[in-house]
Amino acid sequence: MTAPSPLILALDLTEEQQSLEVARATAPYLWAIKVNYPLVLNCGLGIVTELAKLRPVICDFKVADIPNTSRLIAEAVQAAGAQGLITHGFVGRNSLEQLRQSFNGDLYVVAQMSHPGAGMFFDKQALNIARLAGEIGANGLIGPATRPEWVAKLKAVSPALRLLSPGVGAQGGDPGAALKAGADKLIVGRSLYQAADPASSARQLLDSLGFSRGD
Ligand code: BMP
């Protein structure tokens, strides 16, 4: 199959050279690179600009703030060259609407999470968050590969949104099950960047899922 790769590398390293090496080696097998606070707090936002030369970068800053602060975050992320931004959805409509207005790239909303504690609060509101994400014009949702039944439920509520699914590998989620449940892309961190050979691990994962290579 020569469809675009479903893999998003979660680059949760803290050292610039190492992170660039892993990104360069795996880039041919990736749809995008996701960066989170560990990388940006250690290396600065400039790392986004560097990584964006390799693959589209999604900033996983899980924005959860008032509209004005959200706008300032969106503007900084956009100026750095990020193509995507991840926000929490529980902040409600006007913060999400502000982000939608301030960020020209793809906006992804966390609707449900992959760790066990997510059940405490997200289970009650995940579907409402997924609905709201569709209403404000988000491009996608985050939903857990550790609980593929939630991937299916979120996809059923907002089928037009691209569903990115973390929790594969180190957290125990099965990538094939997540895709079968409706995930469009898989977010994979430790099982790739901690591998002895990240590029070959990425290629093997793609092969096992029936994809031949990145786009
Ligand atoms: P790993 O494959 O190493 O478990 O990394 C998963 C990545 O996805 C991390 O960057 C984490 O912050 C993120 N993530 C997650 O694991 N679960 C969620 O529900 C939402 C996330 O953004």
XYZ file of C-alpha atoms and ligand atoms in Angstrom:
237
model
C 0.000 0.000 0.000
C 1.407 3.440 -0.819
C -1.059 5.476 1.244
C 0.437 8.304 3.332
C 2.087 7.078 6.510
C -0.159 6.974 9.592
C 2.798 7.602 11.914
C 3.319 10.729 13.989
C 6.562 10.683 15.952
C 6.132 11.968 19.526
C 9.591 13.473 19.938
C 9.775 13.679 23.725
C 13.532 13.962 23.952
C 15.290 16.788 25.763
C 18.532 17.171 23.849
C 18.626 19.057 20.559
C 21.175 17.048 18.568
C 19.707 13.723 19.570
C 16.192 14.855 18.740
C 17.274 16.132 15.316
C 19.081 12.855 14.612
C 16.022 10.774 15.466
C 13.789 13.095 13.436
C 16.076 12.966 10.381
C 16.388 9.177 10.525
C 12.660 8.522 10.869
C 11.323 11.369 8.685
C 10.843 9.207 5.552
C 8.435 7.009 7.508
C 6.420 9.768 9.187
C 3.328 11.786 8.416
C 4.282 14.406 11.025
C 6.403 15.125 14.088
C 4.760 16.031 17.381
C 6.659 18.119 19.919
C 5.682 18.566 23.536
C 6.956 20.597 26.494
C 9.962 18.372 27.318
C 11.603 19.193 23.985
C 10.604 22.845 23.713
C 11.352 23.741 27.350
C 14.837 22.277 26.965
C 15.685 23.417 23.435
C 13.503 26.464 22.821
C 10.769 27.046 20.266
C 13.419 27.304 17.529
C 13.510 23.500 17.425
C 10.047 23.650 15.823
C 11.452 25.679 12.949
C 14.268 23.155 12.458
C 11.995 20.121 12.576
C 9.513 21.738 10.196
C 12.191 21.489 7.487
C 11.824 17.700 7.748
C 8.130 17.090 8.301
C 5.053 19.077 9.369
C 5.286 19.787 13.101
C 2.378 19.545 15.512
C 2.850 21.454 18.767
C 1.314 19.423 21.563
C 0.970 22.248 24.075
C -2.446 21.081 25.281
C -3.579 24.667 25.516
C -5.981 25.123 28.423
C -6.439 28.802 29.050
C -8.517 31.937 28.640
C -8.955 33.225 25.086
C -6.329 35.988 25.280
C -3.577 33.684 26.531
C -4.635 31.034 24.032
C -4.310 33.586 21.230
C -0.778 34.524 22.315
C 0.240 30.845 22.358
C -1.284 30.250 18.922
C 0.549 33.245 17.448
C 3.925 32.100 18.815
C 3.419 28.541 17.590
C 2.408 29.756 14.158
C 5.379 32.127 13.896
C 7.702 29.208 14.688
C 6.396 27.341 11.652
C 4.191 24.708 13.272
C 1.547 23.203 11.061
C -0.604 21.856 13.896
C -1.545 22.785 17.452
C -3.131 20.600 20.113
C -5.491 22.139 22.647
C -7.551 20.783 25.488
C -11.257 20.920 24.834
C -12.560 21.143 28.384
C -11.852 24.888 28.478
C -15.077 25.401 26.550
C -16.355 27.151 23.492
C -14.940 30.678 23.581
C -11.339 29.633 24.208
C -11.589 27.115 21.368
C -13.200 29.669 19.063
C -10.366 32.085 19.796
C -7.762 29.454 18.971
C -9.579 28.597 15.761
C -9.498 32.245 14.788
C -5.844 32.779 15.755
C -4.261 29.647 14.314
C -4.284 29.087 10.548
C -2.961 25.527 10.673
C -4.614 22.333 11.841
C -6.210 22.539 15.275
C -6.539 19.298 17.252
C -8.660 18.959 20.376
C -7.960 16.467 23.171
C -11.280 14.734 23.732
C -10.133 11.746 25.781
C -6.768 10.616 27.140
C -4.766 7.415 27.171
C -3.655 7.081 30.806
C -5.716 5.269 33.477
C -6.568 8.488 35.351
C -8.351 9.819 32.267
C -11.401 7.852 33.335
C -11.951 10.140 36.351
C -13.191 13.146 34.372
C -12.856 12.604 30.629
C -15.239 9.652 30.441
C -18.108 11.967 31.386
C -17.327 14.716 28.881
C -15.325 13.173 26.029
C -18.221 12.951 23.594
C -19.358 16.500 24.377
C -15.815 17.729 23.758
C -15.685 15.832 20.442
C -18.985 17.435 19.396
C -17.764 20.913 20.366
C -14.542 20.388 18.408
C -16.594 19.785 15.288
C -18.759 22.832 15.956
C -15.856 25.259 16.294
C -14.185 24.016 13.117
C -11.303 22.027 14.543
C -9.465 19.725 12.146
C -9.039 16.791 14.453
C -9.315 15.041 17.787
C -6.958 13.207 20.125
C -8.314 9.848 21.322
C -6.632 6.945 23.144
C -5.181 3.858 21.464
C -5.155 2.285 24.931
C -8.962 2.265 24.813
C -9.920 1.695 21.175
C -13.604 1.634 22.097
C -13.221 5.368 22.774
C -11.616 5.884 19.379
C -14.726 4.356 17.824
C -17.103 6.454 19.957
C -15.271 9.713 19.227
C -15.141 8.948 15.513
C -18.871 8.218 15.508
C -19.611 11.626 17.064
C -17.353 13.629 14.731
C -16.557 11.459 11.698
C -15.220 14.368 9.636
C -12.430 15.101 12.126
C -8.992 13.476 11.765
C -8.439 11.282 14.791
C -4.880 11.145 16.154
C -4.324 8.321 18.600
C -1.548 8.173 21.231
C -0.810 5.304 23.605
C 0.633 2.812 21.134
C 3.596 0.698 22.243
C 5.018 1.940 25.575
C 1.528 2.527 27.021
C 0.278 -0.830 25.772
C -2.080 0.237 22.975
C -2.250 -1.936 19.871
C -1.697 0.115 16.703
C -3.739 -2.163 14.466
C -6.677 -2.116 16.858
C -6.589 1.686 17.046
C -6.640 2.001 13.243
C -9.420 -0.563 12.989
C -11.457 1.386 15.555
C -11.234 4.510 13.399
C -7.950 6.246 14.182
C -6.516 8.104 11.175
C -3.011 8.598 12.576
C -0.985 6.977 15.369
C 1.149 9.026 17.765
C 4.191 6.949 18.725
C 6.952 8.101 21.053
C 9.169 5.887 23.201
C 8.864 2.736 21.120
C 10.454 4.669 18.254
C 12.856 7.199 19.776
C 14.167 4.784 22.417
C 14.697 1.980 19.897
C 18.271 0.987 19.035
C 17.464 1.869 15.421
C 14.471 4.254 15.293
C 14.294 4.272 11.486
C 14.134 0.515 11.223
C 11.547 0.371 14.044
C 9.409 2.891 12.185
C 9.720 0.902 8.969
C 8.820 -2.343 10.735
C 5.795 -0.736 12.358
C 4.616 0.551 8.984
C 5.168 -2.873 7.405
C 3.213 -4.589 10.184
C 0.298 -2.243 9.510
C 0.378 -2.836 5.762
C 1.915 0.507 4.796
C 5.016 0.424 2.685
C 6.575 3.792 3.542
C 5.842 7.426 4.402
C 4.439 9.670 1.705
P 4.660 7.404 24.123
O 4.421 6.644 22.802
O 6.086 7.505 24.479
O 3.788 6.893 25.226
O 4.220 8.933 23.869
C 2.910 9.329 23.695
C 2.831 10.799 23.408
O 1.453 11.186 23.237
C 3.385 11.717 24.482
O 3.928 12.859 23.846
C 2.160 12.113 25.291
O 2.321 13.379 25.886
C 1.089 12.159 24.220
N -0.284 11.862 24.699
C -0.579 10.658 25.297
O 0.270 9.801 25.473
N -1.870 10.438 25.702
C -2.874 11.337 25.543
O -4.005 11.049 25.918
C -2.564 12.545 24.916
C -1.268 12.793 24.496
O -0.979 13.929 23.893
